[in-house]
Coordinates of C-alpha atoms and ligand atoms in Angstrom, one line a residue:
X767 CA 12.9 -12.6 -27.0
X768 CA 11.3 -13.6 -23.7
X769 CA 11.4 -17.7 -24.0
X770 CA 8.3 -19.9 -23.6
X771 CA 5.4 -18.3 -21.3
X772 CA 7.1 -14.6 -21.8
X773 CA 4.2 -13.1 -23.4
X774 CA 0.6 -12.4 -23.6
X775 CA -2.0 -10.9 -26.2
X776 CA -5.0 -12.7 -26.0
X777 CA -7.8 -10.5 -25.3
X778 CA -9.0 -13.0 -22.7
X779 CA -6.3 -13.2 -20.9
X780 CA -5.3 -9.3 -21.1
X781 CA -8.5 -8.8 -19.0
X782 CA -6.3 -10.1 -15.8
X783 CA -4.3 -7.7 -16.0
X784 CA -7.1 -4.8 -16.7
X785 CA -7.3 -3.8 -13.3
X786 CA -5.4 -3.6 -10.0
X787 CA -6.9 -3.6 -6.1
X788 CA -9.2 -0.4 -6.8
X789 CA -12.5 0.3 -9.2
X790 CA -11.0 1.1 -12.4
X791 CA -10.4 -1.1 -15.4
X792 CA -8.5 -0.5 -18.8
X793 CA -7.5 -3.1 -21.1
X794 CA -3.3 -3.6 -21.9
X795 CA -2.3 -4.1 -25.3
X796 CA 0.3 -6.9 -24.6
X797 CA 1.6 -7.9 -21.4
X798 CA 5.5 -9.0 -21.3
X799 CA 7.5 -11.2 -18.4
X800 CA 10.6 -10.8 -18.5
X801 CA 13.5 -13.0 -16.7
X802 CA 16.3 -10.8 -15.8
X803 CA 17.3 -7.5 -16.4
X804 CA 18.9 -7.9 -19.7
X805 CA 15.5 -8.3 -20.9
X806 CA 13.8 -5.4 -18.9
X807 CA 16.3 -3.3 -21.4
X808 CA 15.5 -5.3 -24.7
X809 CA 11.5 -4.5 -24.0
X810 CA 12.1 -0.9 -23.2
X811 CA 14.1 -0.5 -26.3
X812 CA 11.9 -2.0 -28.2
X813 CA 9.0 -0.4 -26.7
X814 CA 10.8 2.9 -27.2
X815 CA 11.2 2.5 -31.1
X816 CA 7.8 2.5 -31.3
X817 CA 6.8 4.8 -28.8
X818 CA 4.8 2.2 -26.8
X819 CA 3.9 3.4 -23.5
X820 CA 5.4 1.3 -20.3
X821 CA 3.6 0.1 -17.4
X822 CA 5.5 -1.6 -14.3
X823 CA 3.4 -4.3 -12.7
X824 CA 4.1 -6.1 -9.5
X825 CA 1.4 -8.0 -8.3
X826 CA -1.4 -5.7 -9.0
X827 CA -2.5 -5.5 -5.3
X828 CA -2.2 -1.6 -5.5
X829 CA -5.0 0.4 -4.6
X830 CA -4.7 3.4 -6.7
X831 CA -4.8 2.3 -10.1
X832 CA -0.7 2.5 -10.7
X833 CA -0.5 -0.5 -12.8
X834 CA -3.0 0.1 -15.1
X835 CA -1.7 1.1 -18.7
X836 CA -3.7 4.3 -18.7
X837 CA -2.7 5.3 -21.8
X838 CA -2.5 1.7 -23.8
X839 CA 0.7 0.3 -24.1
X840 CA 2.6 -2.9 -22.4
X841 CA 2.7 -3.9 -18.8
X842 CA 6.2 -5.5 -17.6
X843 CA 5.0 -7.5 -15.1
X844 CA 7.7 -8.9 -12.9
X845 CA 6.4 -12.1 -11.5
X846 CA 8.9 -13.8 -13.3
X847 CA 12.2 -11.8 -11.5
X848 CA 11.3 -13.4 -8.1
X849 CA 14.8 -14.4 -6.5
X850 CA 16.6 -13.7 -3.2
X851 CA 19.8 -12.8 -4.8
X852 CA 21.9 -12.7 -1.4
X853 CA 20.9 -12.5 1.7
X854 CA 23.9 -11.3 4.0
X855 CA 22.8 -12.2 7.8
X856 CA 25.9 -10.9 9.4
X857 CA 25.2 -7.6 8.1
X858 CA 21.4 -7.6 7.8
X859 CA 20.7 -7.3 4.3
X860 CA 19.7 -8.2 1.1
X861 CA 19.6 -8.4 -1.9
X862 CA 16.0 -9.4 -4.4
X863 CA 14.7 -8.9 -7.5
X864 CA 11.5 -7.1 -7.7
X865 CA 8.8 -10.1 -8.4
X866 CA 9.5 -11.3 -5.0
X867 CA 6.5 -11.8 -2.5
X868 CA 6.7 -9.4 0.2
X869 CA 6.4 -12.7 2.8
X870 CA 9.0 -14.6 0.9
X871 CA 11.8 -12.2 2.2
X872 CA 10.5 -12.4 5.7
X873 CA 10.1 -16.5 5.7
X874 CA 13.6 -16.6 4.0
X875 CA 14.9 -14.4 7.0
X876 CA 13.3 -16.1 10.0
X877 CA 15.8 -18.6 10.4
X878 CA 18.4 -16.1 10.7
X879 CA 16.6 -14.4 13.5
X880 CA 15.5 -11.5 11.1
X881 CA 12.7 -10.4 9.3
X882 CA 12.0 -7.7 6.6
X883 CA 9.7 -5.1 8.5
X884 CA 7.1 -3.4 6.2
X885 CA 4.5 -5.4 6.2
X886 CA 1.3 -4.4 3.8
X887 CA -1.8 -6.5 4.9
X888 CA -1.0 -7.6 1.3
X889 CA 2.2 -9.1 2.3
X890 CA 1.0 -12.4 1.2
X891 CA 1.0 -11.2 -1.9
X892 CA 2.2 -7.6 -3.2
X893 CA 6.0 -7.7 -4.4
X894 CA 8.7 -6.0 -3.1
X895 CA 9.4 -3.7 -6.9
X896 CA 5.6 -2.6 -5.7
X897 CA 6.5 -2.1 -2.3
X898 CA 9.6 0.4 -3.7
X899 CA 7.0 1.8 -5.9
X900 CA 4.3 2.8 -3.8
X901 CA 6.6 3.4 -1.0
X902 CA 4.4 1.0 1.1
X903 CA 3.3 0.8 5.5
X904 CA 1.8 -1.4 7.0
X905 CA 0.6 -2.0 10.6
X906 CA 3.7 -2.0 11.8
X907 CA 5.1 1.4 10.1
X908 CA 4.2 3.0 13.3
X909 CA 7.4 1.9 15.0
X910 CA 9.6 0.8 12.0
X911 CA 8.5 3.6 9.1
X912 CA 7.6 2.9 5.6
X913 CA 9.6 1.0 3.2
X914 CA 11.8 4.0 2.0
X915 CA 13.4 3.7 5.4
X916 CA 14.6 -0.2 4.6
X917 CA 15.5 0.3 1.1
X918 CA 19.1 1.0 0.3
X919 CA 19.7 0.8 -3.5
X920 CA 18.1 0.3 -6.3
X921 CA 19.3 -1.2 -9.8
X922 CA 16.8 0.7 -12.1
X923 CA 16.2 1.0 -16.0
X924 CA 15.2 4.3 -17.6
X925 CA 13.1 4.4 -20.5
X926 CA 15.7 4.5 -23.0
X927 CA 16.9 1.6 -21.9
X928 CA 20.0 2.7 -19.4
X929 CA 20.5 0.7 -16.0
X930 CA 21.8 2.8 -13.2
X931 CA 22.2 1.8 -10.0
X932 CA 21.5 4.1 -6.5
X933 CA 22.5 3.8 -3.0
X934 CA 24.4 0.7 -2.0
X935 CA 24.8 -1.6 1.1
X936 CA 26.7 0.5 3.0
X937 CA 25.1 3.6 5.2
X938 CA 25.7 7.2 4.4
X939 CA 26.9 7.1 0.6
X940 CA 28.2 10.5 -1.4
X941 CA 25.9 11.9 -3.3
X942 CA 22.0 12.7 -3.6
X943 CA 19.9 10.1 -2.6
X944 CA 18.4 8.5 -5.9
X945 CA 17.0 6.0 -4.1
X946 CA 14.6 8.4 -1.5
X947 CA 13.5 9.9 -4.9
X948 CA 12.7 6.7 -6.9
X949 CA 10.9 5.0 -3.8
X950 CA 7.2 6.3 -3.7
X951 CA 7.7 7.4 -7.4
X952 CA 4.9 4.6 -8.4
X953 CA 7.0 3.5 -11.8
X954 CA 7.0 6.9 -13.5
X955 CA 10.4 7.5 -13.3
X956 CA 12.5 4.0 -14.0
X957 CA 11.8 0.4 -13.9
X958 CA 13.2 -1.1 -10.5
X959 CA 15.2 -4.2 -11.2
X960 CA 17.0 -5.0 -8.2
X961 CA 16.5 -4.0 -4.4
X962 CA 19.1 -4.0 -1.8
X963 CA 17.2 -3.9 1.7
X964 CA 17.9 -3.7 5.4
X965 CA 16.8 -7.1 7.5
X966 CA 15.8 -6.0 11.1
X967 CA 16.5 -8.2 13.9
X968 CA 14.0 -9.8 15.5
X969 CA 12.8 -8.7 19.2
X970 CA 13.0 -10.8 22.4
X971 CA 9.3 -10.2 23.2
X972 CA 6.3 -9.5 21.1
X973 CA 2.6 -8.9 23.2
X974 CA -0.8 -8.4 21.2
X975 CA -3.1 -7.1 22.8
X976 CA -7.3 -6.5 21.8
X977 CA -9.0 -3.7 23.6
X978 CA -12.4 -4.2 23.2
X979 CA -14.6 -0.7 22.9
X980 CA -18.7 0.0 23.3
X981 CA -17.9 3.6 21.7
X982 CA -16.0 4.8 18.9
X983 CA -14.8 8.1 20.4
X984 CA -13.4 6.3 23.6
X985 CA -11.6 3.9 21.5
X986 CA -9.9 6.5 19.0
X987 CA -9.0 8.3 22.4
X988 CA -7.6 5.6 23.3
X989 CA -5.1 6.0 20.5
X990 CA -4.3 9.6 21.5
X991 CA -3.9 8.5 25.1
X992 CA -1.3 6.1 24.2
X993 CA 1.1 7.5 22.2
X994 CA 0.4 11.3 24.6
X995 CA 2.1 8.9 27.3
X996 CA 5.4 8.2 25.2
X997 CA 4.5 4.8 24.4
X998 CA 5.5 3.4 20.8
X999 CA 3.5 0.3 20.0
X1000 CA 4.7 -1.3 17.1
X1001 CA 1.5 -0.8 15.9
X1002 CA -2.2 0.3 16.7
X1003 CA -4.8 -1.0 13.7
X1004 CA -8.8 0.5 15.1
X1005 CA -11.9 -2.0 13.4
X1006 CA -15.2 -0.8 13.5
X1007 CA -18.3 -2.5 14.7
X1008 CA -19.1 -3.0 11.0
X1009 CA -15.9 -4.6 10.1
X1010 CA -15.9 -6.2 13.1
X1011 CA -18.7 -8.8 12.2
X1012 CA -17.4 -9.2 8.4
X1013 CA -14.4 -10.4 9.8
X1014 CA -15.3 -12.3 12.0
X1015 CA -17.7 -14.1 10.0
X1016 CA -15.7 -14.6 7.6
X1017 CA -11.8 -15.6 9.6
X1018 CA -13.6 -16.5 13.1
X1019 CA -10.3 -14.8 15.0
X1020 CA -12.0 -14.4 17.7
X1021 CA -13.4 -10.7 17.6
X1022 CA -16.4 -9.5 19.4
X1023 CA -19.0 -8.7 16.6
X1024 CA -21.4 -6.8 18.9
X1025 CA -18.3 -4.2 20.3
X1026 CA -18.5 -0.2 18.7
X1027 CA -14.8 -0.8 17.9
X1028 CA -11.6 -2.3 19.1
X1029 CA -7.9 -2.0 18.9
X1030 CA -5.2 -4.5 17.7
X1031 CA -1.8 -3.4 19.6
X1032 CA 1.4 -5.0 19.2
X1033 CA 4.5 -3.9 21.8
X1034 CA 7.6 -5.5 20.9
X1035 CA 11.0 -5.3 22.7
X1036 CA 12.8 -6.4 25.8
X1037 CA 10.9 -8.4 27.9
X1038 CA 10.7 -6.4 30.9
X1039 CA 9.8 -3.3 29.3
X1040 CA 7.1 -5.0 27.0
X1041 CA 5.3 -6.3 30.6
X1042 CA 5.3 -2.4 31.8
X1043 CA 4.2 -1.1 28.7
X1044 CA 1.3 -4.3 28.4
X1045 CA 0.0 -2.5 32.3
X1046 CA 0.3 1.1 31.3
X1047 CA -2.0 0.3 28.6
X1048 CA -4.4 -1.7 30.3
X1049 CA -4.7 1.0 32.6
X1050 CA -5.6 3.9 29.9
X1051 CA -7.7 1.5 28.3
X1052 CA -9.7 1.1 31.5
X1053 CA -9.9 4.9 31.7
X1054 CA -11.6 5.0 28.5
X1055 CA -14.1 2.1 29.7
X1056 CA -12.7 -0.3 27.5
X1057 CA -15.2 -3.7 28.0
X1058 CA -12.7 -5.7 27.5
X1059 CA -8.8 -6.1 27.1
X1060 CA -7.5 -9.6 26.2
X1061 CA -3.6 -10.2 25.5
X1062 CA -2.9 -13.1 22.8
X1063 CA -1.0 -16.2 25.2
X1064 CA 0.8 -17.9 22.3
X1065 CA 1.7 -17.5 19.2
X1066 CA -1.2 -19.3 17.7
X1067 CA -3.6 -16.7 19.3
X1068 CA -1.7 -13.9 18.0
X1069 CA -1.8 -15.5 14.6
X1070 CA -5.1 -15.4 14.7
X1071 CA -5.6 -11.7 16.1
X1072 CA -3.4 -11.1 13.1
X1073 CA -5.6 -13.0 10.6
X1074 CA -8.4 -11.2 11.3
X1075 CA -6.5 -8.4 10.6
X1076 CA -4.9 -8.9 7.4
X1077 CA -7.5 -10.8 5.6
X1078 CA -10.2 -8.4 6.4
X1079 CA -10.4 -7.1 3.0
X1080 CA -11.2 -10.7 1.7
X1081 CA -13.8 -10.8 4.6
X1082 CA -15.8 -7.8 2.4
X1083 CA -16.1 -9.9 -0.9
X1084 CA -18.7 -12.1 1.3
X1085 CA -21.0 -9.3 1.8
X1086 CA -20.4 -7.2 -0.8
X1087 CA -20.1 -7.2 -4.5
X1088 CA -17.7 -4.5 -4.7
X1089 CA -16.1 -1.9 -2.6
X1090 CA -13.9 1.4 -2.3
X1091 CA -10.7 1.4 -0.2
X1092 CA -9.8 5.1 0.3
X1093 CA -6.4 6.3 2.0
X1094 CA -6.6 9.2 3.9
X1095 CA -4.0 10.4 6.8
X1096 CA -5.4 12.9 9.3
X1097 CA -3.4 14.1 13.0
X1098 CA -3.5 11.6 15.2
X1099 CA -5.9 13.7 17.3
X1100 CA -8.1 13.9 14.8
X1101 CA -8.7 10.3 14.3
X1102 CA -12.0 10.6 16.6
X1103 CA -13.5 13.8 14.4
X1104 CA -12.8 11.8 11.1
X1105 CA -14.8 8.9 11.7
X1106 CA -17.6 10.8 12.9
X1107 CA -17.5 12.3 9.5
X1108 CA -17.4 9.2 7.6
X1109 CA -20.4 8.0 9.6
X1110 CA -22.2 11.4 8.4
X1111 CA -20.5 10.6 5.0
X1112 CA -22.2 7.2 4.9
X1113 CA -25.5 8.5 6.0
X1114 CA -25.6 11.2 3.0
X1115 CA -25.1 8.8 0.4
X1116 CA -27.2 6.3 1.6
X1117 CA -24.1 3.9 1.3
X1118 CA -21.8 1.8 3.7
X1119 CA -18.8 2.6 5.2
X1120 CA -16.5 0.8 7.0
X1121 CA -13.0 1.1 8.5
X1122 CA -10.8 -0.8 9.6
X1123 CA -7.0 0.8 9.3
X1124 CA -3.6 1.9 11.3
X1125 CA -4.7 4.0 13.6
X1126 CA -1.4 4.6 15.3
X1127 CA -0.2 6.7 12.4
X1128 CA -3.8 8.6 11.7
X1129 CA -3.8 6.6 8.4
X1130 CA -7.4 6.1 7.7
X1131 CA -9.2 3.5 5.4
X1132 CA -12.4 3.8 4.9
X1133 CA -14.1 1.2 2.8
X1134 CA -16.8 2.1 0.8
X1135 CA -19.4 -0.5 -0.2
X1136 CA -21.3 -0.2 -3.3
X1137 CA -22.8 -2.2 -6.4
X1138 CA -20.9 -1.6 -9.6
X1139 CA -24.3 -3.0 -11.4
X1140 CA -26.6 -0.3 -9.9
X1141 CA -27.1 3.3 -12.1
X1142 CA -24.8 5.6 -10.1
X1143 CA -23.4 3.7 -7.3
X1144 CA -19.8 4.1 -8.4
X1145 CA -20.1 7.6 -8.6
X1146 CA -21.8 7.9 -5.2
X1147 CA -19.1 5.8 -3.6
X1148 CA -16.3 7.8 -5.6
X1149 CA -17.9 11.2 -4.2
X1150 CA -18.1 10.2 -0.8
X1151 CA -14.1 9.4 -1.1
X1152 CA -13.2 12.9 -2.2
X1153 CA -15.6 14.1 0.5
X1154 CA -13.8 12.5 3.1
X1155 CA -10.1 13.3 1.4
X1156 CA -11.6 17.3 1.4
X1157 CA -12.0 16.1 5.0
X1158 CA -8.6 14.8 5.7
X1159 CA -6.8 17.9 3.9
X1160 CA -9.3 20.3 6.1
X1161 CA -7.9 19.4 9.4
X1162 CA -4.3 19.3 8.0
X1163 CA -4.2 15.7 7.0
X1164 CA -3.2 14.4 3.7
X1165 CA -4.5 12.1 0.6
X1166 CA -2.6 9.4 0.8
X1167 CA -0.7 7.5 3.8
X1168 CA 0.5 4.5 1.8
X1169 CA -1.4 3.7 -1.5
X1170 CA -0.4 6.0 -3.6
X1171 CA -1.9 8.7 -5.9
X1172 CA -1.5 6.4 -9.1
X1173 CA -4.2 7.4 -12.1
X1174 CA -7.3 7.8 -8.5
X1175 CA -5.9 10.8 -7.2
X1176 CA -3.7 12.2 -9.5
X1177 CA -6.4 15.6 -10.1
X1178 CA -6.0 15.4 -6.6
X1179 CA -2.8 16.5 -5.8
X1180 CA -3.7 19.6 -7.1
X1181 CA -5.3 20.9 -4.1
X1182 CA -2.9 19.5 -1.8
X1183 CA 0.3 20.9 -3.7
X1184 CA 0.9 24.3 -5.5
X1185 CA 1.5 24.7 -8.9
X1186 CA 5.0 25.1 -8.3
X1187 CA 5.6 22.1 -6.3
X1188 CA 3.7 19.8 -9.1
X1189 CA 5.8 22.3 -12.0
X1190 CA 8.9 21.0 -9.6
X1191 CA 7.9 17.3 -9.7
X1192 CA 7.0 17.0 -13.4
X1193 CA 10.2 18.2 -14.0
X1194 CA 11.9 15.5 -11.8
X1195 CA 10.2 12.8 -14.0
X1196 CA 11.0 14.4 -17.3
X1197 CA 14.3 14.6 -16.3
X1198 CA 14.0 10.4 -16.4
X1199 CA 11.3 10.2 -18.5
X1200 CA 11.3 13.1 -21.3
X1201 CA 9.0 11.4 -23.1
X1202 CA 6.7 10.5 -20.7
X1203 CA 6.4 6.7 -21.9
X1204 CA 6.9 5.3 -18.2
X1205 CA 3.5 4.8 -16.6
X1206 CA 1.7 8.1 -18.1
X1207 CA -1.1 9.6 -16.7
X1208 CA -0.1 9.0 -12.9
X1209 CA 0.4 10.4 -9.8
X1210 CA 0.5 14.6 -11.7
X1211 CA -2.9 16.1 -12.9
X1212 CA -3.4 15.7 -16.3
X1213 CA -4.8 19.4 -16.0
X1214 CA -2.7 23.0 -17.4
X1215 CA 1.0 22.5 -17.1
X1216 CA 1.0 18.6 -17.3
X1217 CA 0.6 17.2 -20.6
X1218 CA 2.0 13.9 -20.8
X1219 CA -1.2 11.8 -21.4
X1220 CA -1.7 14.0 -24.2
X1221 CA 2.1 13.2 -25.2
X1222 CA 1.4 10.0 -25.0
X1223 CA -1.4 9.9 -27.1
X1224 CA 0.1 11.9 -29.4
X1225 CA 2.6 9.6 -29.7
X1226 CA 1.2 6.0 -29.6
X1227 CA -2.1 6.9 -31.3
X1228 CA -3.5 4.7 -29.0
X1229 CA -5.6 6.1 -25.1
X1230 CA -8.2 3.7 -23.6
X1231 CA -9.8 6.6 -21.7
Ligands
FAD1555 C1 -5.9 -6.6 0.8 C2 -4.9 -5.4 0.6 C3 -4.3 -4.9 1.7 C4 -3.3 -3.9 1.5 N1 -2.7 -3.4 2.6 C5 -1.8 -2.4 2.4 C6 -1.0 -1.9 3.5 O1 -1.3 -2.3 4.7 N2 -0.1 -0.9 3.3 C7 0.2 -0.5 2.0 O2 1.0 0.4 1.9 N3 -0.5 -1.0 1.0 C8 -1.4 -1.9 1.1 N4 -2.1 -2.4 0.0 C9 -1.8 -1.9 -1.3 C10 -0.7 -2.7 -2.1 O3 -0.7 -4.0 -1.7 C11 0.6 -2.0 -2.0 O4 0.6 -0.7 -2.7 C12 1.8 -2.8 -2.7 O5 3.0 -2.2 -2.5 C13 1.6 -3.1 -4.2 O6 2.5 -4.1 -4.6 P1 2.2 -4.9 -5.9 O7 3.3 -5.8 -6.1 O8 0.9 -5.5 -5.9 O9 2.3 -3.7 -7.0 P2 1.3 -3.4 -8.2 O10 -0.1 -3.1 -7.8 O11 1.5 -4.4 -9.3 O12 2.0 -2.0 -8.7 C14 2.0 -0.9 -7.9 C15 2.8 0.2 -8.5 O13 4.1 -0.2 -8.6 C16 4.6 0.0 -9.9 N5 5.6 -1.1 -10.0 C17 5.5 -2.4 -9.7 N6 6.6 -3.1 -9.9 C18 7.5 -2.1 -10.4 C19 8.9 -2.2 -10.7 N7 9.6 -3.3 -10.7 N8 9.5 -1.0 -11.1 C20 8.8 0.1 -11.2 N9 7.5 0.2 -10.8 C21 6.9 -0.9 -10.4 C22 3.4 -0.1 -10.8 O14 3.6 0.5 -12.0 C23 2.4 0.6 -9.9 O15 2.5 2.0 -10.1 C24 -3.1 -3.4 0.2 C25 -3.7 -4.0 -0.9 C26 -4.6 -5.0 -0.7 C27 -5.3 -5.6 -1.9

């Protein structure tokens, strides 16, 4: 059905795809590529006929466990379905299938004087179906929101094999908005086949700017300070003195590796306004007796600010064999408190923690380093996570900014939501999924009221768990 190259079984090769960007691992039974939409529907029908559970896969960058098949079944992975359908420069939009690389859309744009603005440190890479999915940020979601705020429409296919279509490429269309619901609904709901998105034009002047901190507090004040004076940077991404030297060793961008902290800020806009805003921030930077603050003079400096940035997860593998990414979101005033409770987080469990995240938005990512190979690491390094989400919930925050809940947090959601907001959900996804084939065992506790893992089990036979 799905040509040369369309399939695989082999156990050796089904190990790829038994994981995703976080710690756990469970084995597909098949993995399927298709080419077009027409053969999304032929797999789901299939799959349906024999009650095969479904699993969506982009490029498996997420960090929460969404495309692994939790409860057996095939992944559709969507590598395959990576065109630019249209791309309408006039009226800033476009129009991609959902195996396209988040960068592709942005390179394709660039000569049109656009540019597709979430950008995941894992643009390189992640897809734009798993951007819908996941409901993505970025550094830059501080001034230009998450992806929901660029996605339009949606061409989708439900698990009985129905394509419907949402939204559209005109603003302000009758009727509920489908496509709010579907984005950030981590493929439980309907297969995304098609994306129409909003290009945003590129500004006259862009400044990066490094402010170069001897104390953690003064430099998540900083943060505070910033955005108290009505300044919007485009972003505000905080590293830590431990991330600080793995990335440096590792990129050599130029970062200090014996600072406490610093702070990667971006200002975009007209050029005048972008100079005054560049001084305002020196200025509270200097209040908070900030060693250093250097502002990238070309292009090829900012680059390299940027690298530093975005491959600092990459940076890790060098020093350690394995690590935790958590995604917490606290106030923005709260930022300071946080990390002084990761660093007594750290110091209990006897295990490493750095961070390095977008600290413009309070969106915390501490990453936890650990040894799969030693007896109770994993564990020790999953506890301290769900110590420092308790934390984030505590003081108001949440426990998730941008990775999702996927199968990692899914028991979590209970103590962030009542019963009868998760009663309200699971009935959202039955209404699209009343079998719960798509992607079970996500995002909802598998706990009282929510039984669809054990649906699914019931109905395939077949759980890896
Ligand atoms: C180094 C690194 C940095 C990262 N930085 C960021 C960041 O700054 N911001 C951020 O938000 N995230 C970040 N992430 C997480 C991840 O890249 C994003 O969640 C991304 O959106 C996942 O895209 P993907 O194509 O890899 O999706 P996958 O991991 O393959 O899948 C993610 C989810 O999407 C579903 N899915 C995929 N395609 C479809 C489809 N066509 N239809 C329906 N469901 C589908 C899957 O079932 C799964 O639930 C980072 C990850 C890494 C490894």
């Amino acid at each position: 059905m799905l040509g040369p190259r369309g399939y695989l079984d082999q156990p050796h090769e089904l190990t790829l795809y038994e994981y995703d960007g976080s710690v756990d691992k469970i084995l597909p039974d098949m993995v399927v590529f298709p080419r077009n939409t027409e053969e999304v529907v032929a797999i789901v029908r299939l799959t349906a006929e024999h009650h095969i559970p479904i699993v969506g896969r982009g490029a498996g960058t997420g960090l929460s466990g969404g495309s692994i098949p939790r409860a057996g079944g095939v992944i559709i992975g969507f590598s395959r379905m990576n065109k630019i359908l249209s791309l309408d420069a006039a009226n800033e939009r476009a129009v991609v299938q959902p195996g396209v690389v988040n960068l592709d859309l942005t390179y394709a744009a660039a000569p049109h004087g656009l540019f597709f603005a979430p950008d995941p440190s894992s643009q390189k890479a992640c897809t734009l179906g798993g951007n819908v999915a996941e409901n993505a940020g970025g550094p830059h979601t501080l001034a230009y929101g998450v992806t929901t705020n660029h996605v339009l429409g949606l061409e989708c296919v439900l698990p009985d094999g129905t394509v419907f279509e949402t939204g559209g490429a005109v603003p302000d269309l009758a009727g509920f908005d489908l496509t709010g619901l579907l984005t950030g609904s981590e493929g439980t709901m309907a297969l995304v086949t098609k994306i129409i998105v909003r290009l945003v034009r590129a500004p006259e002047a862009i400044k990066t700017i490094l402010g170069v901190f001897n104390s953690v507090d003064h430099c998540a004040n900083t943060v505070a300070e910033i955005t108290a004076r009505q300044i919007t940077p485009v972003a505000i991404e905080m590293l830590d003195g431990t991330m600080l030297r793995m990335v440096e060793q590792a990129t050599h961008a130029g970062y200090p590796i014996d600072a406490a902290a610093v702070l990667l800020i971006e200002l975009e806009g007209p050029r005048e306004s972008v100079e005054e805003q560049t001084e305002q921030i020196r200025v509270i930077c200097s209040a908070q007796n900030a060693r250093e603050f250097r502002v990238a003079r070309s292009n090829e400096e900012r680059d390299l600010l940027w690298k530093g940035r975005k491959n600092a997860f990459g940076a890790i593998g060098r020093v350690s064999p394995f690590y935790y990414v958590q995604d917490g979101v606290v106030p923005r005033s709260k930022v300071a408190g946080a990390l002084r409770f990761i660093e007594q987080t750290s110091n209990k469990h006897g295990l490493v923690i750095s961070n390095i995240f977008h600290a413009g938005d309070g969106n915390l990512h501490p990453i936890i380093l650990f040894d799969r190979r030693k007896t109770g690491d994993l564990e020790r390094a999953k506890a301290a996570g769900e110590e420092i989400l308790d934390h984030c919930i505590a003081v108001g925050g949440s426990i998730t900014g941008e990775h999702g809940i996927g199968m990692e947090k899914n028991e979590t959601m209970a103590r962030l939501f009542s019963d009868a907001t998760l009663e309200t959900i699971r009935d959202l996804k039955s209404t699209f999924d009343p079998r719960c084939r798509l992607n079970p065992g996500k995002v909802l506790p598998t706990g009282k009221g929510c039984g669809e893992i054990r649906q699914a089990v019931l109905e395939t036979g077949s759980v890896h768990y």
